PDB file of C-alpha atoms in Angstrom:
ATOM      1  CA  UNK A 163      45.359   8.777 -23.342  1.00 44.00           C
ATOM      2  CA  UNK A 164      44.688  10.781 -20.212  1.00 44.00           C
ATOM      3  CA  UNK A 165      43.016  13.537 -22.261  1.00 44.00           C
ATOM      4  CA  UNK A 166      40.768  10.917 -23.950  1.00 41.00           C
ATOM      5  CA  UNK A 167      39.743   9.529 -20.521  1.00 41.00           C
ATOM      6  CA  UNK A 168      38.815  12.989 -19.307  1.00 40.00           C
ATOM      7  CA  UNK A 169      36.794  13.504 -22.492  1.00 36.00           C
ATOM      8  CA  UNK A 170      34.882  10.235 -21.961  1.00 37.00           C
ATOM      9  CA  UNK A 171      34.123  11.179 -18.345  1.00 38.00           C
ATOM     10  CA  UNK A 172      32.907  14.577 -19.546  1.00 40.00           C
ATOM     11  CA  UNK A 173      30.622  12.955 -22.130  1.00 38.00           C
ATOM     12  CA  UNK A 174      29.206  10.519 -19.574  1.00 41.00           C
ATOM     13  CA  UNK A 175      28.524  13.238 -17.029  1.00 49.00           C
ATOM     14  CA  UNK A 176      26.890  15.424 -19.699  1.00 46.00           C
ATOM     15  CA  UNK A 177      24.693  12.522 -20.846  1.00 43.00           C
ATOM     16  CA  UNK A 178      23.621  11.852 -17.259  1.00 48.00           C
ATOM     17  CA  UNK A 179      22.792  15.521 -16.763  1.00 50.00           C
ATOM     18  CA  UNK A 180      20.660  15.482 -19.918  1.00 56.00           C
ATOM     19  CA  UNK A 181      18.619  12.620 -18.462  1.00 89.00           C
ATOM     20  CA  UNK A 182      17.711  14.506 -15.307  1.00 96.00           C
ATOM     21  CA  UNK A 183      14.276  15.953 -14.835  1.00 97.00           C
ATOM     22  CA  UNK A 184      14.120  19.705 -14.341  1.00 97.00           C
ATOM     23  CA  UNK A 185      11.809  21.925 -12.307  1.00 97.00           C
ATOM     24  CA  UNK A 186       8.833  22.976 -14.395  1.00 96.00           C
ATOM     25  CA  UNK A 187       7.085  24.925 -11.636  1.00 97.00           C
ATOM     26  CA  UNK A 188       6.898  25.212  -7.854  1.00 98.00           C
ATOM     27  CA  UNK A 189       3.535  25.617  -6.152  1.00 97.00           C
ATOM     28  CA  UNK A 190       4.002  27.280  -2.772  1.00 96.00           C
ATOM     29  CA  UNK A 191       1.950  26.446   0.302  1.00 95.00           C
ATOM     30  CA  UNK A 192      -1.652  27.580  -0.256  1.00 95.00           C
ATOM     31  CA  UNK A 193      -4.083  28.816   2.385  1.00 95.00           C
ATOM     32  CA  UNK A 194      -5.830  25.985   4.236  1.00 96.00           C
ATOM     33  CA  UNK A 195      -9.596  25.519   4.459  1.00 97.00           C
ATOM     34  CA  UNK A 196     -12.007  23.124   6.142  1.00 97.00           C
ATOM     35  CA  UNK A 197     -13.532  20.105   4.416  1.00 97.00           C
ATOM     36  CA  UNK A 198     -16.502  19.245   6.600  1.00 95.00           C
ATOM     37  CA  UNK A 199     -15.633  19.764  10.250  1.00 96.00           C
ATOM     38  CA  UNK A 200     -12.878  17.173  10.515  1.00 96.00           C
ATOM     39  CA  UNK A 201     -10.331  17.931   7.828  1.00 97.00           C
ATOM     40  CA  UNK A 202      -8.375  21.209   7.855  1.00 97.00           C
ATOM     41  CA  UNK A 203      -6.503  20.923   4.562  1.00 97.00           C
ATOM     42  CA  UNK A 204      -4.095  22.640   2.213  1.00 97.00           C
ATOM     43  CA  UNK A 205      -5.455  22.427  -1.367  1.00 97.00           C
ATOM     44  CA  UNK A 206      -1.970  21.539  -2.607  1.00 98.00           C
ATOM     45  CA  UNK A 207      -2.624  21.736  -6.360  1.00 98.00           C
ATOM     46  CA  UNK A 208      -4.453  25.077  -6.071  1.00 96.00           C
ATOM     47  CA  UNK A 209      -5.409  26.279  -9.577  1.00 95.00           C
ATOM     48  CA  UNK A 210      -3.552  23.367 -11.193  1.00 97.00           C
ATOM     49  CA  UNK A 211      -6.193  20.925  -9.882  1.00 98.00           C
ATOM     50  CA  UNK A 212      -8.186  19.125 -12.583  1.00 98.00           C
ATOM     51  CA  UNK A 213      -5.757  20.089 -15.343  1.00 97.00           C
ATOM     52  CA  UNK A 214      -3.776  17.945 -17.769  1.00 95.00           C
ATOM     53  CA  UNK A 215      -0.568  19.462 -16.382  1.00 96.00           C
ATOM     54  CA  UNK A 216      -0.681  17.070 -13.413  1.00 98.00           C
ATOM     55  CA  UNK A 217      -2.482  14.112 -15.027  1.00 98.00           C
ATOM     56  CA  UNK A 218      -3.281  11.456 -13.857  1.00 98.00           C
ATOM     57  CA  UNK A 219      -3.477  13.320 -10.526  1.00 98.00           C
ATOM     58  CA  UNK A 220      -6.527  15.564 -10.174  1.00 98.00           C
ATOM     59  CA  UNK A 221      -6.617  16.979  -6.664  1.00 98.00           C
ATOM     60  CA  UNK A 222      -4.527  16.796  -3.477  1.00 98.00           C
ATOM     61  CA  UNK A 223      -5.732  17.832  -0.017  1.00 98.00           C
ATOM     62  CA  UNK A 224      -3.240  17.676   2.841  1.00 98.00           C
ATOM     63  CA  UNK A 225      -4.294  17.937   6.494  1.00 98.00           C
ATOM     64  CA  UNK A 226      -1.110  18.916   8.327  1.00 97.00           C
ATOM     65  CA  UNK A 227      -0.641  17.760  11.961  1.00 97.00           C
ATOM     66  CA  UNK A 228      -3.401  19.227  14.132  1.00 97.00           C
ATOM     67  CA  UNK A 229      -4.507  18.339  17.654  1.00 98.00           C
ATOM     68  CA  UNK A 230      -8.188  17.546  18.122  1.00 98.00           C
ATOM     69  CA  UNK A 231      -9.637  17.407  21.665  1.00 98.00           C
ATOM     70  CA  UNK A 232     -11.715  14.378  22.636  1.00 97.00           C
ATOM     71  CA  UNK A 233     -15.347  14.630  21.596  1.00 97.00           C
ATOM     72  CA  UNK A 234     -18.548  12.638  21.250  1.00 96.00           C
ATOM     73  CA  UNK A 235     -19.307  14.347  17.933  1.00 96.00           C
ATOM     74  CA  UNK A 236     -18.639  12.756  14.547  1.00 96.00           C
ATOM     75  CA  UNK A 237     -16.091  14.978  12.808  1.00 97.00           C
ATOM     76  CA  UNK A 238     -15.700  14.631   9.064  1.00 97.00           C
ATOM     77  CA  UNK A 239     -17.842  14.512   5.934  1.00 97.00           C
ATOM     78  CA  UNK A 240     -21.217  12.775   5.646  1.00 96.00           C
ATOM     79  CA  UNK A 241     -22.533  10.787   2.705  1.00 96.00           C
ATOM     80  CA  UNK A 242     -21.551  12.111  -0.704  1.00 96.00           C
ATOM     81  CA  UNK A 243     -21.141  10.601  -4.200  1.00 97.00           C
ATOM     82  CA  UNK A 244     -18.227  10.157  -6.599  1.00 98.00           C
ATOM     83  CA  UNK A 245     -17.934   8.986 -10.201  1.00 98.00           C
ATOM     84  CA  UNK A 246     -15.139   8.684 -12.756  1.00 98.00           C
ATOM     85  CA  UNK A 247     -11.955   8.549 -10.650  1.00 98.00           C
ATOM     86  CA  UNK A 248     -10.249   7.125  -7.547  1.00 98.00           C
ATOM     87  CA  UNK A 249      -9.646   8.574  -4.081  1.00 98.00           C
ATOM     88  CA  UNK A 250      -6.513   7.663  -2.143  1.00 98.00           C
ATOM     89  CA  UNK A 251      -6.520   8.433   1.602  1.00 98.00           C
ATOM     90  CA  UNK A 252      -3.326   8.086   3.658  1.00 98.00           C
ATOM     91  CA  UNK A 253      -3.427   8.283   7.473  1.00 98.00           C
ATOM     92  CA  UNK A 254      -0.149   9.579   8.934  1.00 98.00           C
ATOM     93  CA  UNK A 255      -1.519  10.236  12.449  1.00 98.00           C
ATOM     94  CA  UNK A 256      -4.957   9.460  13.856  1.00 98.00           C
ATOM     95  CA  UNK A 257      -7.643   7.297  12.278  1.00 98.00           C
ATOM     96  CA  UNK A 258     -10.279   7.703   9.538  1.00 97.00           C
ATOM     97  CA  UNK A 259     -13.522   5.709   9.488  1.00 97.00           C
ATOM     98  CA  UNK A 260     -15.006   4.873   6.076  1.00 95.00           C
ATOM     99  CA  UNK A 261     -18.355   3.428   4.994  1.00 96.00           C
ATOM    100  CA  UNK A 262     -19.935   3.239   1.537  1.00 95.00           C
ATOM    101  CA  UNK A 263     -23.049   1.984  -0.226  1.00 95.00           C
ATOM    102  CA  UNK A 264     -21.147  -1.023  -1.603  1.00 94.00           C
ATOM    103  CA  UNK A 265     -20.955  -2.538   1.880  1.00 93.00           C
ATOM    104  CA  UNK A 266     -17.327  -1.559   2.520  1.00 93.00           C
ATOM    105  CA  UNK A 267     -16.528  -0.421   6.063  1.00 93.00           C
ATOM    106  CA  UNK A 268     -13.232   0.063   7.819  1.00 92.00           C
ATOM    107  CA  UNK A 269     -10.877   2.181   9.854  1.00 96.00           C
ATOM    108  CA  UNK A 270      -7.726   3.552   8.222  1.00 97.00           C
ATOM    109  CA  UNK A 271      -5.139   3.512  11.000  1.00 97.00           C
ATOM    110  CA  UNK A 272      -1.776   5.246  11.261  1.00 97.00           C
ATOM    111  CA  UNK A 273       0.445   4.292   8.326  1.00 97.00           C
ATOM    112  CA  UNK A 274      -2.429   2.733   6.383  1.00 98.00           C
ATOM    113  CA  UNK A 275      -4.028   3.608   3.041  1.00 98.00           C
ATOM    114  CA  UNK A 276      -7.481   3.376   1.500  1.00 97.00           C
ATOM    115  CA  UNK A 277      -7.520   3.231  -2.305  1.00 98.00           C
ATOM    116  CA  UNK A 278     -11.139   3.606  -3.402  1.00 97.00           C
ATOM    117  CA  UNK A 279     -12.166   3.337  -7.052  1.00 98.00           C
ATOM    118  CA  UNK A 280     -15.439   5.222  -7.487  1.00 97.00           C
ATOM    119  CA  UNK A 281     -15.617   4.410 -11.239  1.00 97.00           C
ATOM    120  CA  UNK A 282     -19.310   4.230 -12.284  1.00 97.00           C
ATOM    121  CA  UNK A 283     -20.490   5.485  -8.925  1.00 97.00           C
ATOM    122  CA  UNK A 284     -20.175   5.184  -5.171  1.00 97.00           C
ATOM    123  CA  UNK A 285     -21.660   6.973  -2.156  1.00 97.00           C
ATOM    124  CA  UNK A 286     -19.486   7.111   0.961  1.00 96.00           C
ATOM    125  CA  UNK A 287     -18.728   8.957   4.182  1.00 97.00           C
ATOM    126  CA  UNK A 288     -15.467   9.783   5.978  1.00 97.00           C
ATOM    127  CA  UNK A 289     -15.113  10.650   9.668  1.00 97.00           C
ATOM    128  CA  UNK A 290     -12.539  10.578  12.416  1.00 98.00           C
ATOM    129  CA  UNK A 291     -12.814   7.082  13.872  1.00 97.00           C
ATOM    130  CA  UNK A 292     -14.993   6.591  16.946  1.00 96.00           C
ATOM    131  CA  UNK A 293     -12.001   5.521  19.032  1.00 96.00           C
ATOM    132  CA  UNK A 294      -9.872   8.473  17.934  1.00 97.00           C
ATOM    133  CA  UNK A 295     -12.706  10.919  18.663  1.00 97.00           C
ATOM    134  CA  UNK A 296     -13.141   9.498  22.176  1.00 97.00           C
ATOM    135  CA  UNK A 297      -9.463  10.015  23.036  1.00 97.00           C
ATOM    136  CA  UNK A 298      -8.550  12.966  20.832  1.00 97.00           C
ATOM    137  CA  UNK A 299      -4.996  13.475  19.648  1.00 98.00           C
ATOM    138  CA  UNK A 300      -2.793  14.385  16.718  1.00 98.00           C
ATOM    139  CA  UNK A 301      -4.396  14.059  13.292  1.00 98.00           C
ATOM    140  CA  UNK A 302      -2.557  14.154   9.937  1.00 98.00           C
ATOM    141  CA  UNK A 303      -3.687  12.734   6.623  1.00 98.00           C
ATOM    142  CA  UNK A 304      -3.972  13.421   2.914  1.00 98.00           C
ATOM    143  CA  UNK A 305      -6.356  12.554   0.139  1.00 98.00           C
ATOM    144  CA  UNK A 306      -5.483  12.401  -3.546  1.00 98.00           C
ATOM    145  CA  UNK A 307      -7.859  12.094  -6.463  1.00 98.00           C
ATOM    146  CA  UNK A 308      -6.467   9.976  -9.308  1.00 98.00           C
ATOM    147  CA  UNK A 309      -8.146  10.070 -12.711  1.00 98.00           C
ATOM    148  CA  UNK A 310      -9.377   7.048 -14.625  1.00 98.00           C
ATOM    149  CA  UNK A 311      -9.145   6.707 -18.421  1.00 98.00           C
ATOM    150  CA  UNK A 312     -12.487   6.848 -20.262  1.00 98.00           C
ATOM    151  CA  UNK A 313     -12.589   3.075 -20.774  1.00 98.00           C
ATOM    152  CA  UNK A 314     -12.571   2.509 -16.988  1.00 98.00           C
ATOM    153  CA  UNK A 315     -14.750   5.385 -15.776  1.00 98.00           C
ATOM    154  CA  UNK A 316     -17.842   3.157 -15.781  1.00 97.00           C
ATOM    155  CA  UNK A 317     -16.151   0.067 -14.350  1.00 97.00           C
ATOM    156  CA  UNK A 318     -17.535  -1.450 -11.124  1.00 96.00           C
ATOM    157  CA  UNK A 319     -16.419   0.343  -7.920  1.00 97.00           C
ATOM    158  CA  UNK A 320     -13.490  -1.197  -6.039  1.00 96.00           C
ATOM    159  CA  UNK A 321     -12.150  -0.839  -2.506  1.00 95.00           C
ATOM    160  CA  UNK A 322      -8.533  -1.553  -1.504  1.00 97.00           C
ATOM    161  CA  UNK A 323      -7.805  -1.328   2.236  1.00 96.00           C
ATOM    162  CA  UNK A 324      -3.996  -1.366   2.483  1.00 98.00           C
ATOM    163  CA  UNK A 325      -2.550  -2.108   5.917  1.00 97.00           C
ATOM    164  CA  UNK A 326       0.796  -0.865   7.207  1.00 97.00           C
ATOM    165  CA  UNK A 327       2.267  -4.383   7.041  1.00 97.00           C
ATOM    166  CA  UNK A 328       1.433  -4.643   3.310  1.00 98.00           C
ATOM    167  CA  UNK A 329       3.504  -1.570   2.434  1.00 98.00           C
ATOM    168  CA  UNK A 330       7.144  -2.519   1.916  1.00 97.00           C
ATOM    169  CA  UNK A 331       9.858  -0.158   3.098  1.00 97.00           C
ATOM    170  CA  UNK A 332      13.293   0.103   1.532  1.00 97.00           C
ATOM    171  CA  UNK A 333      16.391   2.289   2.053  1.00 97.00           C
ATOM    172  CA  UNK A 334      16.970   5.468   0.080  1.00 97.00           C
ATOM    173  CA  UNK A 335      19.449   5.370  -2.815  1.00 96.00           C
ATOM    174  CA  UNK A 336      22.437   7.721  -2.319  1.00 96.00           C
ATOM    175  CA  UNK A 337      23.460   9.602  -5.446  1.00 92.00           C
ATOM    176  CA  UNK A 338      26.422   8.181  -7.349  1.00 80.00           C
ATOM    177  CA  UNK A 339      29.636   9.474  -5.825  1.00 61.00           C
ATOM    178  CA  UNK A 340      28.222  10.003  -2.318  1.00 62.00           C
ATOM    179  CA  UNK A 341      29.206   7.931   0.682  1.00 56.00           C
ATOM    180  CA  UNK A 342      27.368   4.602   0.952  1.00 54.00           C
ATOM    181  CA  UNK A 343      27.118   2.304   3.945  1.00 55.00           C
ATOM    182  CA  UNK A 344      26.108  -1.325   4.327  1.00 55.00           C
ATOM    183  CA  UNK A 345      22.796  -0.147   5.771  1.00 60.00           C
ATOM    184  CA  UNK A 346      21.524   2.957   4.004  1.00 64.00           C
ATOM    185  CA  UNK A 347      18.292   2.773   6.047  1.00 68.00           C
ATOM    186  CA  UNK A 348      20.092   4.997   8.568  1.00 88.00           C
ATOM    187  CA  UNK A 349      19.771   7.746   5.938  1.00 95.00           C
ATOM    188  CA  UNK A 350      16.035   7.226   5.580  1.00 96.00           C
ATOM    189  CA  UNK A 351      13.486   5.019   3.875  1.00 97.00           C
ATOM    190  CA  UNK A 352      10.860   4.877   1.152  1.00 98.00           C
ATOM    191  CA  UNK A 353       7.466   3.238   1.707  1.00 98.00           C
ATOM    192  CA  UNK A 354       6.120   2.103  -1.654  1.00 98.00           C
ATOM    193  CA  UNK A 355       2.337   2.508  -1.678  1.00 98.00           C
ATOM    194  CA  UNK A 356       2.009   2.126  -5.447  1.00 98.00           C
ATOM    195  CA  UNK A 357       4.378   1.487  -8.326  1.00 98.00           C
ATOM    196  CA  UNK A 358       8.002   0.517  -7.808  1.00 98.00           C
ATOM    197  CA  UNK A 359      11.121   1.964  -6.199  1.00 98.00           C
ATOM    198  CA  UNK A 360      14.559   0.368  -6.588  1.00 96.00           C
ATOM    199  CA  UNK A 361      13.032  -3.011  -7.446  1.00 96.00           C
ATOM    200  CA  UNK A 362      10.491  -3.016  -4.601  1.00 98.00           C
ATOM    201  CA  UNK A 363       6.804  -2.926  -5.590  1.00 98.00           C
ATOM    202  CA  UNK A 364       3.839  -1.404  -3.796  1.00 98.00           C
ATOM    203  CA  UNK A 365       0.577  -3.247  -3.002  1.00 98.00           C
ATOM    204  CA  UNK A 366      -1.922  -0.870  -4.660  1.00 98.00           C
ATOM    205  CA  UNK A 367      -3.472  -2.022  -7.930  1.00 98.00           C
ATOM    206  CA  UNK A 368      -3.795   0.854 -10.416  1.00 98.00           C
ATOM    207  CA  UNK A 369      -5.502   1.291 -13.795  1.00 98.00           C
ATOM    208  CA  UNK A 370      -2.610   3.301 -15.265  1.00 98.00           C
ATOM    209  CA  UNK A 371       1.078   3.413 -14.242  1.00 98.00           C
ATOM    210  CA  UNK A 372       1.377   5.345 -10.955  1.00 98.00           C
ATOM    211  CA  UNK A 373       4.139   5.676  -8.349  1.00 98.00           C
ATOM    212  CA  UNK A 374       3.274   6.815  -4.831  1.00 98.00           C
ATOM    213  CA  UNK A 375       6.185   6.923  -2.378  1.00 98.00           C
ATOM    214  CA  UNK A 376       6.111   7.967   1.291  1.00 98.00           C
ATOM    215  CA  UNK A 377       9.669   9.169   1.931  1.00 98.00           C
ATOM    216  CA  UNK A 378      11.519   9.851   5.194  1.00 98.00           C
ATOM    217  CA  UNK A 379      15.013  11.405   5.016  1.00 98.00           C
ATOM    218  CA  UNK A 380      16.938  11.266   8.298  1.00 97.00           C
ATOM    219  CA  UNK A 381      20.259  12.620   7.033  1.00 96.00           C
ATOM    220  CA  UNK A 382      20.848  16.295   6.268  1.00 96.00           C
ATOM    221  CA  UNK A 383      22.908  17.592   3.300  1.00 95.00           C
ATOM    222  CA  UNK A 384      23.253  14.267   1.542  1.00 96.00           C
ATOM    223  CA  UNK A 385      22.084  13.779  -2.044  1.00 97.00           C
ATOM    224  CA  UNK A 386      19.620  10.978  -2.883  1.00 97.00           C
ATOM    225  CA  UNK A 387      18.603   9.738  -6.308  1.00 97.00           C
ATOM    226  CA  UNK A 388      15.084   8.900  -7.499  1.00 98.00           C
ATOM    227  CA  UNK A 389      14.591   7.125 -10.833  1.00 97.00           C
ATOM    228  CA  UNK A 390      11.366   7.911 -12.684  1.00 95.00           C
ATOM    229  CA  UNK A 391      10.117   6.850 -16.110  1.00 93.00           C
ATOM    230  CA  UNK A 392      10.612   9.577 -18.700  1.00 95.00           C
ATOM    231  CA  UNK A 393       7.256  10.964 -19.831  1.00 96.00           C
ATOM    232  CA  UNK A 394       5.660  10.689 -16.392  1.00 97.00           C
ATOM    233  CA  UNK A 395       4.269  13.704 -14.594  1.00 97.00           C
ATOM    234  CA  UNK A 396       6.270  13.864 -11.363  1.00 98.00           C
ATOM    235  CA  UNK A 397       5.495  15.781  -8.156  1.00 98.00           C
ATOM    236  CA  UNK A 398       7.586  16.204  -5.004  1.00 98.00           C
ATOM    237  CA  UNK A 399       5.589  17.352  -1.951  1.00 98.00           C
ATOM    238  CA  UNK A 400       7.054  18.346   1.437  1.00 98.00           C
ATOM    239  CA  UNK A 401       4.944  17.294   4.425  1.00 97.00           C
ATOM    240  CA  UNK A 402       7.634  17.980   7.006  1.00 97.00           C
ATOM    241  CA  UNK A 403      11.043  19.688   6.964  1.00 98.00           C
ATOM    242  CA  UNK A 404      12.748  21.228   3.942  1.00 98.00           C
ATOM    243  CA  UNK A 405      14.596  20.059   0.815  1.00 98.00           C
ATOM    244  CA  UNK A 406      16.568  21.099  -2.212  1.00 97.00           C
ATOM    245  CA  UNK A 407      15.286  19.346  -5.334  1.00 98.00           C
ATOM    246  CA  UNK A 408      17.086  19.934  -8.620  1.00 96.00           C
ATOM    247  CA  UNK A 409      18.545  23.153  -7.216  1.00 92.00           C
ATOM    248  CA  UNK A 410      15.272  24.618  -5.877  1.00 96.00           C
ATOM    249  CA  UNK A 411      14.297  24.937  -2.207  1.00 97.00           C
ATOM    250  CA  UNK A 412      10.974  23.677  -0.834  1.00 98.00           C
ATOM    251  CA  UNK A 413       9.456  23.818   2.658  1.00 97.00           C
ATOM    252  CA  UNK A 414       6.211  22.659   4.304  1.00 96.00           C
ATOM    253  CA  UNK A 415       3.301  22.061   1.888  1.00 96.00           C
ATOM    254  CA  UNK A 416       5.285  23.222  -1.177  1.00 97.00           C
ATOM    255  CA  UNK A 417       5.195  20.990  -4.247  1.00 98.00           C
ATOM    256  CA  UNK A 418       7.633  20.827  -7.170  1.00 98.00           C
ATOM    257  CA  UNK A 419       6.288  19.918 -10.599  1.00 98.00           C
ATOM    258  CA  UNK A 420       9.062  18.288 -12.626  1.00 98.00           C
ATOM    259  CA  UNK A 421       9.511  18.073 -16.377  1.00 97.00           C
ATOM    260  CA  UNK A 422       8.101  15.173 -18.363  1.00 96.00           C
ATOM    261  CA  UNK A 423      11.513  14.619 -19.935  1.00 96.00           C
ATOM    262  CA  UNK A 424      14.264  12.926 -17.947  1.00 96.00           C
ATOM    263  CA  UNK A 425      14.391   9.723 -15.942  1.00 96.00           C
ATOM    264  CA  UNK A 426      15.871  10.798 -12.598  1.00 96.00           C
ATOM    265  CA  UNK A 427      16.050  13.621 -10.082  1.00 97.00           C
ATOM    266  CA  UNK A 428      17.949  14.348  -6.874  1.00 98.00           C
ATOM    267  CA  UNK A 429      16.812  15.455  -3.419  1.00 98.00           C
ATOM    268  CA  UNK A 430      18.795  16.747  -0.451  1.00 97.00           C
ATOM    269  CA  UNK A 431      17.162  17.291   2.961  1.00 98.00           C
ATOM    270  CA  UNK A 432      17.933  20.561   4.730  1.00 97.00           C
ATOM    271  CA  UNK A 433      16.275  19.503   8.005  1.00 97.00           C
ATOM    272  CA  UNK A 434      16.568  16.216   9.903  1.00 96.00           C
ATOM    273  CA  UNK A 435      13.674  13.775   9.537  1.00 97.00           C
ATOM    274  CA  UNK A 436      12.241  15.503   6.492  1.00 98.00           C
ATOM    275  CA  UNK A 437       9.187  13.738   5.085  1.00 98.00           C
ATOM    276  CA  UNK A 438       7.982  13.800   1.481  1.00 98.00           C
ATOM    277  CA  UNK A 439       5.295  12.359  -0.710  1.00 98.00           C
ATOM    278  CA  UNK A 440       6.565  11.686  -4.225  1.00 98.00           C
ATOM    279  CA  UNK A 441       4.041  11.052  -6.984  1.00 98.00           C
ATOM    280  CA  UNK A 442       4.518  10.127 -10.611  1.00 98.00           C
ATOM    281  CA  UNK A 443       2.211   8.809 -13.261  1.00 98.00           C
ATOM    282  CA  UNK A 444       1.638   8.311 -16.953  1.00 98.00           C
ATOM    283  CA  UNK A 445      -0.494  11.225 -18.222  1.00 98.00           C
ATOM    284  CA  UNK A 446      -3.978  10.359 -19.456  1.00 98.00           C
ATOM    285  CA  UNK A 447      -4.321  12.198 -22.772  1.00 97.00           C
ATOM    286  CA  UNK A 448      -8.075  12.771 -22.601  1.00 98.00           C
ATOM    287  CA  UNK A 449     -10.335  15.768 -21.876  1.00 98.00           C
ATOM    288  CA  UNK A 450     -11.102  16.433 -18.188  1.00 98.00           C
ATOM    289  CA  UNK A 451     -14.609  17.579 -17.260  1.00 98.00           C
ATOM    290  CA  UNK A 452     -15.233  18.025 -13.544  1.00 97.00           C
ATOM    291  CA  UNK A 453     -18.041  19.297 -11.387  1.00 96.00           C
ATOM    292  CA  UNK A 454     -18.118  18.789  -7.627  1.00 94.00           C
ATOM    293  CA  UNK A 455     -17.648  15.064  -6.884  1.00 96.00           C
ATOM    294  CA  UNK A 456     -17.734  13.912 -10.526  1.00 98.00           C
ATOM    295  CA  UNK A 457     -14.863  13.736 -13.055  1.00 98.00           C
ATOM    296  CA  UNK A 458     -15.719  12.644 -16.586  1.00 98.00           C
ATOM    297  CA  UNK A 459     -14.599  13.504 -20.135  1.00 98.00           C
ATOM    298  CA  UNK A 460     -17.512  15.653 -21.315  1.00 98.00           C
ATOM    299  CA  UNK A 461     -20.128  18.021 -19.887  1.00 98.00           C
ATOM    300  CA  UNK A 462     -22.831  15.648 -21.127  1.00 98.00           C
ATOM    301  CA  UNK A 463     -21.349  12.849 -19.024  1.00 98.00           C
ATOM    302  CA  UNK A 464     -21.354  15.140 -15.974  1.00 98.00           C
ATOM    303  CA  UNK A 465     -25.053  15.895 -16.489  1.00 98.00           C
ATOM    304  CA  UNK A 466     -25.735  12.153 -16.771  1.00 98.00           C
ATOM    305  CA  UNK A 467     -23.777  11.498 -13.563  1.00 98.00           C
ATOM    306  CA  UNK A 468     -25.928  14.019 -11.676  1.00 97.00           C
ATOM    307  CA  UNK A 469     -29.103  12.487 -13.113  1.00 97.00           C
ATOM    308  CA  UNK A 470     -27.979   8.968 -12.190  1.00 97.00           C
ATOM    309  CA  UNK A 471     -27.129  10.011  -8.636  1.00 96.00           C
ATOM    310  CA  UNK A 472     -30.434  11.873  -8.187  1.00 96.00           C
ATOM    311  CA  UNK A 473     -32.301   8.815  -9.496  1.00 95.00           C
ATOM    312  CA  UNK A 474     -30.538   6.514  -7.016  1.00 93.00           C
ATOM    313  CA  UNK A 475     -28.604   4.627  -9.663  1.00 93.00           C
ATOM    314  CA  UNK A 476     -25.268   4.697  -7.739  1.00 92.00           C
ATOM    315  CA  UNK A 477     -25.774   1.177  -6.404  1.00 80.00           C
TER     316      UNK A 477
END
């Protein structure tokens, strides 16, 4: 009887192991560059940007914490167009001021998110906010480009300003077999920007299934579990501290690309107050054609996008 019990436990543990995602590739911290004069960013995806390997995610720029002195100048990027995808801007420190030709204006403050659907066409600008520029201070943000399926690329533009209070925060989930407490929030938390984590849903409306989790891990050397739908492209990015994920070590601005197969993975922080951005999404199985600020399915559609923008049809 005892031998049978051990055999059952062995089978269960083996089955659970088979369900885990594995590391497909690790992209190490790339060299940073300037976008305009306000955003000093790591191009996180490097040569994987705009490939099906990371679909539905196209590009990821991360501006690590940097102090800007007070100034009367407008620091950022002036008016420029987009078509065929969405931009997601997250302000971790400092403020970003946005304006577009659809009449949307706003300031993305610390802890807030702007989810902008360019779709058939939008022209916008992004700068440090006027108030932030006057005072100066610490600035940290990221911007992700998320693809749209062909059927939505020519939908009307949409603007989702997501405030800090709209983003629910929930405790981390300790791995089975680790010590649990009545309040696991002491271990750290997950802010759900999009998708769902442990039954808690994020406020962002998406065209395809996407998870976007802002993770803070306070406790060192404790294993935490993250459940992800099998078949999703999954990325684990370190914005502060260091982790072990599925047996591999990551530090600042590294990103782990996980396997499509498997429905869970495990993370252990190696430094206190480690911060991550975890992304997952259902791949869009369509061709990707990109040029500058446009992402379509064919070269012909890119040419049409440039013609439409030049003719003033992004209205």
